[in-house]
Amino acid sequence: MSALEKTQVDYDVIVVGAGFAGIYAVWKAKQSGFTVRGFEAAPEVGGTWYWNSYPGARCDVSTYSYAYFFDPEIVREWDWSNVCADQTEILRYLRFAADKCKVNESITFNTKVRAAKYLESEGLWRVTTSSGQEYVSRYVIMAIGALSTPKTPDIPGATDFAGLKLFTSDWPKDRKVDLAGLRVGVIGTGSSGVQVIPEVAKVAKTVHVFQRTANFVIPSEAGPVNPEQVSSLRAEPSQVRKDLRATFGGNQVFGIGEHRFSELDERGRQDALQRAWEGKYIALAFRDAHLVEANAAISEFIRQKMASVVTDPWTAKQLVPWDHPYGGKRPCRSDQYLQAFNSPHVRLLSLKETPIVKIETDGIQTSTEKFELDAIIYATGFDAITGAVFALDIEGLQGKKIRESWKDGPVNYLGTMVHGFPNIFFPSSAMSPSVLSNMATLAEQQIDFIVDSMLWLEEHDHGKLHPKAEAQEFWQKEVLRYAHRRPGALTTNSWYNGANLPNKPRVFMIYCGGFNKYHELCLSELRNDFPNYELLQTPELSLSAD
Ligand code: N01
């Protein structure tokens, strides 16, 4: 092919997705001098906070940490109304941040990306939208989220139900859903179910909760913001940003037990647990809370607290998670969920005892009873982490599809790049600190790492970067090594390890070695010229302007 026939490059960078990571990616890449185009399936920014607009949706990470810190003006001009903001407020915040950073003009909304193919001889990516339009770029950032592909309900007859079918992961936006006076069934008791159930119970005639597995539910931190805390964040946002990256979870920690579990006698342990419960830091009741024995004591303490809230003994027993330790799967936070079961019109059904046989046109049939319903809410979760990647047809070097590279579970290096897929980046994806850290802190940190990597490549003759195969193997082992240390990580059925989908490979998909350590490893690659990556060279390419 002659120089004149070379593929026209439309943009330096294509960013897919406009949630926390995508908004920041568009801004950061533009600031760094790249031409950028974002694509977003929704009609506006927000990502997960756009789609999951069910009643009760709220972040359970405090806004003191779950926010952007890259722009001091955003930090100083936005007033959060609650320590744990609800979905409507977070969506407003993301709109505000996107407006402030003028990223909307660089994003094409209502446009789903369907495929990304690496054009090997030219070292470019061709991105195809679902309407068939093609765009060529030198870099792709797949800011597509970890929990953005809902799990299809795998229950016989699910499509037969003639009443109102609702999904927490795609709550209607075009109308107000009115459940007042209706007989509502809710399937699923993870974080989404735990939040939606009390809200539905406020208006519905009856609520039947179909629970397969109980979850840990601890009180939330929601409440009025502390003005002193806000002032301290506003004083020096860049320092807050730095400090967050130096923590284990990418979060500000407001309470931690003074002692190690092993230093205390039984009385001392119970006192420490009670103090931590009242101080809302039960997960960190002891300095060595990550150890199996300490975690077991924390788990047992929470079980007793949970059971004490619910008046009916059978319901209390069913709602308490006896089968896994605290943190084995994502714990839930609510001040209303357990309490809702004390209302006479809210009834728990244990699918372990009486499984759903099928969904019929007018309700749900279990092995012992038929429940006539006007509405069913599915809070059944996601094809987490890999679902969003597999929803796209991604083809790398030598025509290899990412589906093939990840057929036994996701593999990558430092949670952002996959061997054989040069210059395409996957923030918030597998093998990163992900949901075991603060996703907002992670979004900024990973996008900084990604854009800095792109800038490094610009200085290296527009090279193409992908991790070495052995680096990827090392990272896989590293993720597993830390998973072994986390109580319940490998023994609990959860979306963390693919167990929530029948045919998904069982691989623990989250790096739990600590945000601080992860950040240092990323920095070390940048500082040492990417020793664990391969640099590919391709001919000089002609670039067009945005
Ligand atoms: O999904 P989940 P989610 N029959 O997978 C049940 C984040 N998030 O949307 O455990 C019957 O946790 C399933 O049962 P089981 C957070 O990271 C954050 O609630 O598989 N039941 C489970 O009870 C969270 O972890 C926030 O036995 C079926 C439920 O559905 C993640 O999103 C708020 C079933 C799914 O729970 C996902 O949470 C909301 C079936 N066929 C979400 N299939 C906050 O920040 C599934 N289930 C607060």
Coordinates of C-alpha atoms in Angstrom, one line a residue, residues 1-545:
M1 CA 0.0 0.0 0.0
S2 CA 1.4 3.4 -0.9
A3 CA 1.6 6.3 1.5
L4 CA -1.3 8.0 -0.2
E5 CA -3.5 4.9 0.2
K6 CA -3.0 4.8 4.0
T7 CA -6.1 4.6 6.1
Q8 CA -7.3 8.0 7.1
V9 CA -7.1 8.4 10.9
D10 CA -10.3 10.1 12.2
Y11 CA -9.2 10.6 15.8
D12 CA -6.1 10.0 18.0
V13 CA -8.3 8.5 20.7
I14 CA -11.7 6.9 20.7
V15 CA -13.3 6.6 24.2
V16 CA -16.2 4.2 24.6
G17 CA -18.5 5.0 27.5
A18 CA -19.3 8.2 29.3
G19 CA -19.5 7.2 33.0
F20 CA -17.0 8.3 35.6
A21 CA -14.0 6.9 33.7
G22 CA -15.2 7.9 30.2
I23 CA -15.9 11.6 31.1
Y24 CA -12.5 11.9 32.6
A25 CA -10.8 10.1 29.8
V26 CA -12.3 12.5 27.1
W27 CA -11.2 15.5 29.2
K28 CA -7.7 14.2 30.0
A29 CA -6.9 13.1 26.5
K30 CA -8.1 16.4 25.1
Q31 CA -6.0 18.3 27.7
S32 CA -3.0 16.2 26.7
G33 CA -3.3 17.4 23.1
F34 CA -5.0 14.4 21.5
T35 CA -8.0 14.6 19.1
V36 CA -10.8 12.6 20.8
R37 CA -14.2 11.2 20.1
G38 CA -16.4 9.6 22.7
F39 CA -19.3 7.2 22.0
E40 CA -22.0 6.6 24.5
A41 CA -25.1 4.3 24.1
A42 CA -27.2 6.4 26.4
P43 CA -28.5 9.9 25.5
E44 CA -26.3 11.5 28.1
V45 CA -23.4 11.0 30.4
G46 CA -23.6 9.0 33.6
G47 CA -22.9 5.4 32.8
T48 CA -24.0 3.1 35.6
W49 CA -25.6 6.2 37.3
Y50 CA -27.7 6.8 34.2
W51 CA -29.0 3.2 33.8
N52 CA -29.6 2.1 37.4
S53 CA -32.2 4.7 38.3
Y54 CA -34.4 2.5 40.4
P55 CA -36.0 3.9 43.5
G56 CA -33.6 3.8 46.4
A57 CA -30.4 3.7 44.2
R58 CA -27.7 5.3 46.2
C59 CA -23.9 5.1 46.5
D60 CA -22.7 3.5 49.6
V61 CA -19.3 5.0 49.4
S62 CA -19.0 8.4 50.9
T63 CA -18.9 11.4 48.6
Y64 CA -15.8 12.6 50.5
S65 CA -14.0 10.0 48.4
Y66 CA -16.5 9.0 45.7
A67 CA -16.0 12.1 43.5
Y68 CA -13.6 13.7 41.0
F69 CA -10.6 15.5 42.4
F70 CA -8.8 16.4 39.2
D71 CA -10.4 19.8 38.9
P72 CA -10.4 22.0 42.0
E73 CA -13.3 24.0 40.6
I74 CA -15.5 20.9 40.5
V75 CA -14.6 20.1 44.1
R76 CA -15.2 23.7 45.3
E77 CA -18.4 24.4 43.3
W78 CA -20.3 21.2 43.9
D79 CA -22.3 20.8 47.2
W80 CA -23.2 17.3 48.0
S81 CA -26.5 17.0 50.0
N82 CA -25.6 13.7 51.6
V83 CA -22.6 11.7 52.7
C84 CA -23.9 8.9 50.5
A85 CA -25.5 10.6 47.5
D86 CA -28.5 9.0 45.7
Q87 CA -28.6 8.2 42.0
T88 CA -30.3 11.4 41.0
E89 CA -27.7 13.5 42.7
I90 CA -24.7 11.6 41.3
L91 CA -26.2 11.8 37.8
R92 CA -26.6 15.6 38.3
Y93 CA -23.0 15.8 39.5
L94 CA -21.7 13.9 36.4
R95 CA -23.7 16.2 34.1
F96 CA -22.2 19.2 36.0
A97 CA -18.7 17.8 35.7
A98 CA -19.1 17.0 32.0
D99 CA -20.5 20.5 31.3
K100 CA -17.7 22.1 33.3
C101 CA -15.1 20.2 31.3
K102 CA -16.8 20.7 28.0
V103 CA -16.7 17.0 27.1
N104 CA -20.2 16.7 25.8
E105 CA -19.2 18.3 22.5
S106 CA -16.7 15.5 22.0
I107 CA -19.1 12.6 22.7
T108 CA -21.6 11.1 20.3
F109 CA -24.6 10.0 22.3
N110 CA -27.2 7.4 21.5
T111 CA -24.5 5.4 19.8
K112 CA -23.4 2.0 20.8
V113 CA -20.1 0.7 19.7
R114 CA -20.3 -2.8 18.3
A115 CA -16.8 -3.8 17.3
A116 CA -13.1 -2.7 17.4
K117 CA -10.6 -4.3 15.0
Y118 CA -6.9 -3.8 15.1
L119 CA -5.5 -3.0 11.6
E120 CA -2.2 -4.6 12.1
S121 CA -0.2 -3.4 9.1
E122 CA -1.1 0.2 10.0
G123 CA -1.2 0.0 13.8
L124 CA -4.6 1.5 14.0
W125 CA -8.0 0.6 15.4
R126 CA -11.2 0.6 13.4
V127 CA -14.2 1.1 15.6
T128 CA -17.7 0.2 14.3
T129 CA -20.9 1.5 15.8
S130 CA -24.1 -0.5 15.8
S131 CA -25.4 1.6 12.9
G132 CA -22.4 0.4 10.9
Q133 CA -20.4 3.7 10.9
E134 CA -16.7 3.2 11.1
Y135 CA -14.0 5.4 12.7
V136 CA -10.3 4.9 12.8
S137 CA -8.1 5.9 15.7
R138 CA -4.7 5.3 17.1
Y139 CA -5.8 4.5 20.6
V140 CA -9.1 3.1 22.1
I141 CA -10.2 3.5 25.7
M142 CA -12.9 1.1 26.6
A143 CA -14.5 2.9 29.5
I144 CA -17.4 0.5 29.4
G145 CA -17.9 -0.3 33.1
A146 CA -17.6 -3.4 35.1
L147 CA -21.4 -3.7 35.9
S148 CA -23.0 -2.6 32.6
T149 CA -24.2 -5.8 31.0
P150 CA -27.3 -7.0 32.9
K151 CA -27.7 -10.7 33.5
T152 CA -30.7 -12.1 31.5
P153 CA -33.2 -13.7 33.9
D154 CA -32.5 -17.4 33.7
I155 CA -35.9 -18.4 35.1
P156 CA -38.4 -20.5 33.1
G157 CA -41.3 -18.4 31.8
A158 CA -39.7 -15.1 32.5
T159 CA -40.9 -13.7 29.1
D160 CA -44.5 -15.0 29.7
F161 CA -45.3 -12.6 32.5
A162 CA -48.1 -10.2 31.3
G163 CA -47.7 -7.7 34.1
L164 CA -45.1 -4.9 34.6
K165 CA -41.6 -6.2 34.1
L166 CA -38.9 -4.0 35.6
F167 CA -35.1 -4.3 35.8
T168 CA -33.1 -2.3 38.4
S169 CA -30.3 -2.2 35.8
D170 CA -32.4 -0.5 33.2
W171 CA -35.2 1.3 35.1
P172 CA -37.6 3.2 32.8
K173 CA -36.5 6.7 32.0
D174 CA -39.4 7.8 29.8
R175 CA -42.1 7.5 32.4
K176 CA -42.6 7.5 36.2
V177 CA -43.2 4.0 37.4
D178 CA -46.1 4.0 39.8
L179 CA -46.2 0.9 42.0
A180 CA -48.8 2.3 44.5
G181 CA -51.3 -0.3 45.5
L182 CA -49.7 -3.0 43.3
R183 CA -48.7 -6.6 44.2
V184 CA -45.0 -6.6 43.6
G185 CA -42.5 -9.4 43.4
V186 CA -38.8 -8.7 43.7
I187 CA -36.2 -11.3 42.6
G188 CA -32.7 -10.7 43.9
T189 CA -31.3 -9.5 47.2
G190 CA -27.9 -8.1 46.3
S191 CA -27.1 -4.4 46.6
S192 CA -29.8 -3.3 44.1
G193 CA -32.5 -5.5 45.6
V194 CA -31.6 -4.4 49.1
Q195 CA -32.0 -0.8 48.1
V196 CA -35.2 -1.1 46.0
I197 CA -37.2 -3.3 48.3
P198 CA -37.8 -0.8 51.1
E199 CA -38.8 1.9 48.6
V200 CA -41.3 -0.4 46.9
A201 CA -42.6 -1.4 50.3
K202 CA -43.5 2.2 51.0
V203 CA -46.1 2.2 48.3
A204 CA -47.0 -1.3 47.1
K205 CA -50.0 -3.3 48.4
T206 CA -47.8 -6.3 48.9
V207 CA -44.1 -7.1 48.4
H208 CA -42.9 -10.7 47.9
V209 CA -39.1 -11.0 48.0
F210 CA -37.7 -14.0 46.3
Q211 CA -34.4 -14.6 47.9
R212 CA -31.9 -17.2 46.7
T213 CA -28.9 -16.2 48.9
A214 CA -28.9 -13.9 51.9
N215 CA -26.3 -11.1 52.0
F216 CA -24.6 -9.2 54.8
V217 CA -26.5 -5.9 55.3
I218 CA -24.9 -3.3 57.6
P219 CA -26.1 0.2 58.4
S220 CA -25.3 2.9 55.8
E221 CA -23.2 6.0 56.3
A222 CA -25.9 8.2 54.7
G223 CA -26.6 11.5 56.4
P224 CA -25.9 15.2 56.3
V225 CA -22.4 16.2 55.1
N226 CA -19.9 17.5 57.6
P227 CA -19.0 21.1 56.6
E228 CA -15.5 20.8 58.2
Q229 CA -14.8 17.7 56.1
V230 CA -16.0 19.5 53.0
S231 CA -13.7 22.5 53.8
S232 CA -10.7 20.2 54.2
L233 CA -11.4 18.6 50.8
R234 CA -11.7 21.9 49.1
A235 CA -8.5 23.4 50.6
E236 CA -6.2 21.3 48.4
P237 CA -8.0 18.9 46.1
S238 CA -4.8 17.8 44.4
Q239 CA -3.4 16.6 47.8
V240 CA -6.7 14.7 48.5
R241 CA -6.2 13.0 45.2
K242 CA -2.7 12.0 46.0
D243 CA -3.7 10.9 49.5
L244 CA -6.5 8.7 48.2
R245 CA -4.1 6.9 45.9
A246 CA -1.9 6.2 48.9
T247 CA -4.7 4.3 50.8
F248 CA -5.5 0.6 50.6
G249 CA -9.0 1.1 49.2
G250 CA -8.8 4.5 47.4
N251 CA -11.1 5.8 50.2
Q252 CA -10.8 8.1 53.1
V253 CA -11.0 6.0 56.3
F254 CA -12.8 7.6 59.2
G255 CA -12.6 4.8 61.7
I256 CA -10.5 1.7 62.4
G257 CA -10.1 -0.4 65.5
E258 CA -7.3 0.4 67.9
H259 CA -6.2 -3.1 68.5
R260 CA -5.4 -6.3 66.7
F261 CA -7.8 -9.2 67.2
S262 CA -5.0 -11.4 68.5
E263 CA -4.2 -8.9 71.2
L264 CA -7.7 -8.9 72.8
D265 CA -9.5 -11.3 75.0
E266 CA -13.1 -12.2 74.3
R267 CA -14.5 -9.3 76.3
G268 CA -12.1 -6.9 74.6
R269 CA -13.1 -8.2 71.2
Q270 CA -16.8 -7.8 71.8
D271 CA -16.2 -4.2 73.1
A272 CA -14.1 -3.4 69.9
L273 CA -16.9 -4.9 67.7
Q274 CA -19.6 -2.8 69.5
R275 CA -17.5 0.4 69.2
A276 CA -16.9 -0.3 65.5
W277 CA -20.6 -1.0 64.9
E278 CA -21.5 2.3 66.6
G279 CA -18.7 4.1 64.7
K280 CA -19.8 2.6 61.4
Y281 CA -16.4 1.0 60.7
I282 CA -17.4 -2.6 61.5
A283 CA -15.3 -4.0 58.6
L284 CA -12.2 -2.5 60.2
A285 CA -13.1 -3.4 63.8
F286 CA -9.6 -4.7 64.3
R287 CA -6.2 -3.7 62.9
D288 CA -5.9 -7.2 61.5
A289 CA -9.5 -7.5 60.3
H290 CA -8.4 -9.2 57.1
L291 CA -7.3 -12.3 59.0
V292 CA -9.6 -15.3 58.9
E293 CA -10.3 -15.4 62.7
A294 CA -10.9 -11.7 63.0
N295 CA -13.1 -11.8 59.9
A296 CA -15.1 -14.7 61.4
A297 CA -15.7 -12.7 64.6
I298 CA -16.8 -9.7 62.6
S299 CA -19.1 -11.9 60.5
E300 CA -20.7 -13.5 63.5
F301 CA -21.2 -10.1 65.2
I302 CA -23.0 -8.7 62.1
R303 CA -25.2 -11.8 61.9
Q304 CA -26.4 -11.3 65.4
K305 CA -27.1 -7.6 64.8
M306 CA -29.0 -8.4 61.6
A307 CA -31.1 -11.1 63.3
S308 CA -32.0 -8.7 66.1
V309 CA -33.7 -6.3 63.8
V310 CA -36.2 -8.7 62.3
T311 CA -39.1 -9.7 64.5
D312 CA -40.2 -13.0 62.8
P313 CA -37.7 -15.7 63.8
W314 CA -38.0 -17.7 60.5
T315 CA -37.6 -14.5 58.4
A316 CA -34.6 -13.4 60.6
K317 CA -32.9 -16.7 60.1
Q318 CA -33.4 -16.6 56.3
L319 CA -32.1 -13.1 56.0
V320 CA -28.9 -13.8 57.8
P321 CA -26.0 -15.0 55.6
W322 CA -24.7 -18.2 57.3
D323 CA -23.0 -19.6 54.2
H324 CA -20.2 -17.1 53.6
P325 CA -18.0 -14.7 55.6
Y326 CA -18.3 -11.0 55.6
G327 CA -16.7 -9.6 52.4
G328 CA -16.8 -12.9 50.6
K329 CA -19.2 -11.2 48.3
R330 CA -20.2 -7.6 48.1
P331 CA -21.8 -6.6 51.4
C332 CA -24.9 -4.3 51.2
R333 CA -25.7 -1.2 53.3
S334 CA -29.1 -0.1 54.3
D335 CA -31.0 1.3 57.3
Q336 CA -34.3 0.1 56.0
Y337 CA -34.0 -3.2 54.3
L338 CA -34.2 -5.6 57.2
Q339 CA -36.7 -3.4 58.9
A340 CA -39.0 -3.6 55.9
F341 CA -39.6 -7.3 56.7
N342 CA -41.3 -6.3 59.9
S343 CA -44.2 -4.8 57.9
P344 CA -47.1 -7.2 57.5
H345 CA -47.3 -6.6 53.7
V346 CA -43.7 -7.6 53.1
R347 CA -42.9 -11.3 52.9
L348 CA -39.7 -13.2 52.3
L349 CA -39.6 -16.4 50.3
S350 CA -36.6 -18.6 50.5
L351 CA -35.8 -20.1 47.1
K352 CA -33.5 -22.5 48.8
E353 CA -36.5 -24.0 50.6
T354 CA -39.2 -23.3 47.9
P355 CA -37.6 -22.7 44.5
I356 CA -39.3 -20.8 41.7
V357 CA -40.8 -23.4 39.3
K358 CA -41.8 -21.0 36.7
I359 CA -43.0 -17.5 36.0
E360 CA -46.5 -17.5 34.6
T361 CA -48.6 -14.8 32.9
D362 CA -50.0 -13.6 36.2
G363 CA -47.3 -14.3 38.7
I364 CA -44.7 -16.6 40.1
Q365 CA -45.2 -20.3 40.9
T366 CA -42.8 -21.8 43.5
S367 CA -42.6 -25.4 44.5
T368 CA -45.3 -24.9 47.1
E369 CA -47.3 -21.7 46.3
K370 CA -48.6 -19.5 43.6
F371 CA -48.1 -15.7 43.9
E372 CA -50.3 -13.5 41.8
L373 CA -48.5 -10.3 41.0
D374 CA -49.0 -7.1 39.1
A375 CA -45.3 -6.3 38.7
I376 CA -42.0 -8.2 38.9
I377 CA -38.7 -6.4 39.6
Y378 CA -35.6 -8.2 38.5
A379 CA -32.6 -7.2 40.7
T380 CA -30.7 -10.2 39.4
G381 CA -27.3 -8.6 38.7
F382 CA -24.9 -8.5 35.9
D383 CA -22.6 -10.4 33.7
A384 CA -19.9 -8.6 35.6
I385 CA -16.6 -7.3 34.2
T386 CA -16.3 -9.6 31.1
G387 CA -19.9 -9.1 30.0
A388 CA -19.3 -5.6 28.7
V389 CA -16.1 -6.7 26.9
F390 CA -17.8 -9.7 25.3
A391 CA -20.7 -7.6 24.2
L392 CA -18.2 -6.1 21.7
D393 CA -16.4 -7.9 18.9
I394 CA -12.8 -7.0 19.7
E395 CA -10.1 -8.3 17.4
G396 CA -6.4 -7.8 18.0
L397 CA -3.1 -9.0 16.5
Q398 CA -3.3 -11.8 14.0
G399 CA -7.1 -11.6 14.0
K400 CA -7.4 -13.0 17.6
K401 CA -10.6 -12.2 19.3
I402 CA -10.6 -11.1 22.9
R403 CA -13.4 -13.7 23.5
E404 CA -10.8 -16.3 22.6
S405 CA -8.0 -14.8 24.7
W406 CA -10.4 -14.7 27.7
K407 CA -12.2 -18.0 27.1
D408 CA -10.9 -19.4 30.4
G409 CA -11.4 -16.1 32.2
P410 CA -10.0 -12.6 31.8
V411 CA -6.3 -12.1 31.6
N412 CA -4.4 -8.8 31.4
Y413 CA -1.6 -6.9 32.9
L414 CA -2.2 -4.3 35.6
G415 CA -5.9 -4.5 34.9
T416 CA -5.8 -2.3 31.8
M417 CA -4.1 -3.9 28.8
V418 CA -4.3 -7.4 27.2
H419 CA -1.4 -9.2 25.4
G420 CA -2.1 -9.2 21.7
F421 CA -4.3 -6.1 21.8
P422 CA -2.0 -3.1 21.4
N423 CA -3.0 0.5 22.2
I424 CA -6.4 -0.5 23.5
F425 CA -7.1 0.1 27.2
F426 CA -9.7 -1.3 29.5
P427 CA -10.2 0.9 32.6
S428 CA -12.5 -0.4 35.5
S429 CA -12.1 -3.9 34.1
A430 CA -10.8 -7.3 35.2
M431 CA -7.8 -7.7 37.5
S432 CA -7.8 -4.1 38.7
P433 CA -8.7 -3.0 42.3
S434 CA -12.2 -2.4 40.8
V435 CA -15.1 -2.7 43.2
L436 CA -12.8 -3.6 46.1
S437 CA -11.7 0.0 45.9
N438 CA -13.4 3.3 45.3
M439 CA -14.4 3.2 41.6
A440 CA -14.2 7.0 41.3
T441 CA -10.6 7.1 42.6
L442 CA -9.8 4.2 40.3
A443 CA -11.3 5.9 37.3
E444 CA -9.0 8.9 37.7
Q445 CA -5.9 6.9 38.5
Q446 CA -6.3 4.4 35.6
I447 CA -7.1 7.1 33.1
D448 CA -4.0 9.1 34.2
F449 CA -1.9 5.9 33.7
I450 CA -3.5 5.3 30.3
V451 CA -3.1 8.8 29.0
D452 CA 0.4 9.0 30.3
S453 CA 1.2 5.7 28.5
M454 CA -0.2 7.3 25.3
L455 CA 2.0 10.3 25.8
W456 CA 5.0 8.1 26.3
L457 CA 4.2 6.3 23.1
E458 CA 3.9 9.7 21.3
E459 CA 7.5 10.3 22.4
H460 CA 8.5 6.9 21.1
D461 CA 7.6 7.4 17.4
H462 CA 4.0 6.6 17.8
G463 CA 4.8 3.0 19.0
K464 CA 2.2 0.4 19.9
L465 CA 2.3 -1.1 23.3
H466 CA 0.9 -4.3 24.7
P467 CA 1.9 -6.3 27.8
K468 CA 4.3 -9.2 27.5
A469 CA 2.7 -12.7 27.8
E470 CA 4.8 -13.4 30.8
A471 CA 3.7 -10.2 32.5
Q472 CA 0.2 -11.2 32.1
E473 CA 0.9 -14.6 33.6
F474 CA 2.6 -12.9 36.5
W475 CA -0.4 -10.7 37.1
Q476 CA -2.8 -13.6 36.9
K477 CA -0.9 -15.3 39.7
E478 CA -0.6 -12.1 41.7
V479 CA -4.4 -11.6 41.6
L480 CA -4.9 -15.2 42.7
R481 CA -2.2 -14.9 45.4
Y482 CA -4.1 -11.9 47.0
A483 CA -7.5 -13.6 46.5
H484 CA -6.2 -16.5 48.6
R485 CA -5.6 -14.1 51.5
R486 CA -9.1 -12.6 51.4
P487 CA -11.6 -14.5 53.5
G488 CA -14.3 -16.1 51.3
A489 CA -13.0 -14.7 48.0
L490 CA -12.5 -18.1 46.5
T491 CA -15.1 -20.1 48.4
T492 CA -18.1 -17.8 48.1
N493 CA -20.4 -17.8 45.0
S494 CA -20.3 -14.2 43.8
W495 CA -20.0 -12.1 40.7
Y496 CA -16.5 -11.3 41.8
N497 CA -15.5 -14.8 40.6
G498 CA -18.0 -15.4 37.9
A499 CA -20.2 -17.8 40.0
N500 CA -23.4 -15.8 39.4
L501 CA -23.6 -17.1 35.8
P502 CA -23.9 -20.8 35.1
N503 CA -21.3 -21.2 32.3
K504 CA -18.9 -18.5 33.3
P505 CA -15.3 -19.5 34.1
R506 CA -14.7 -19.4 37.8
V507 CA -11.9 -16.8 38.0
F508 CA -11.5 -14.2 40.8
M509 CA -11.5 -11.0 38.8
I510 CA -10.4 -8.3 41.2
Y511 CA -6.9 -7.4 42.4
C512 CA -7.1 -7.1 46.2
G513 CA -3.4 -6.3 46.9
G514 CA -4.4 -2.7 47.7
F515 CA -5.0 0.4 45.7
N516 CA -1.7 2.0 46.9
K517 CA 0.3 -1.0 45.7
Y518 CA -1.5 -1.1 42.4
H519 CA -0.8 2.6 41.8
E520 CA 2.9 2.2 42.6
L521 CA 3.1 -0.7 40.1
C522 CA 1.5 1.5 37.4
L523 CA 3.9 4.3 38.2
S524 CA 6.9 2.0 38.1
E525 CA 6.0 1.0 34.5
L526 CA 5.9 4.6 33.5
R527 CA 9.1 5.5 35.2
N528 CA 11.0 2.6 33.9
D529 CA 9.9 2.7 30.2
F530 CA 7.4 -0.1 30.4
P531 CA 9.7 -3.1 31.1
N532 CA 6.8 -5.5 31.1
Y533 CA 5.4 -4.5 27.8
E534 CA 6.4 -5.0 24.2
L535 CA 6.8 -2.0 21.9
L536 CA 5.8 -2.5 18.3
Q537 CA 6.7 -0.1 15.6
T538 CA 4.6 0.6 12.5
P539 CA 5.1 3.0 9.6
E540 CA 4.6 6.7 10.1
L541 CA 0.9 7.6 9.6
S542 CA -0.8 10.7 8.3
L543 CA -3.2 12.2 10.8
S544 CA -6.3 14.3 10.2
A545 CA -7.5 17.0 12.6

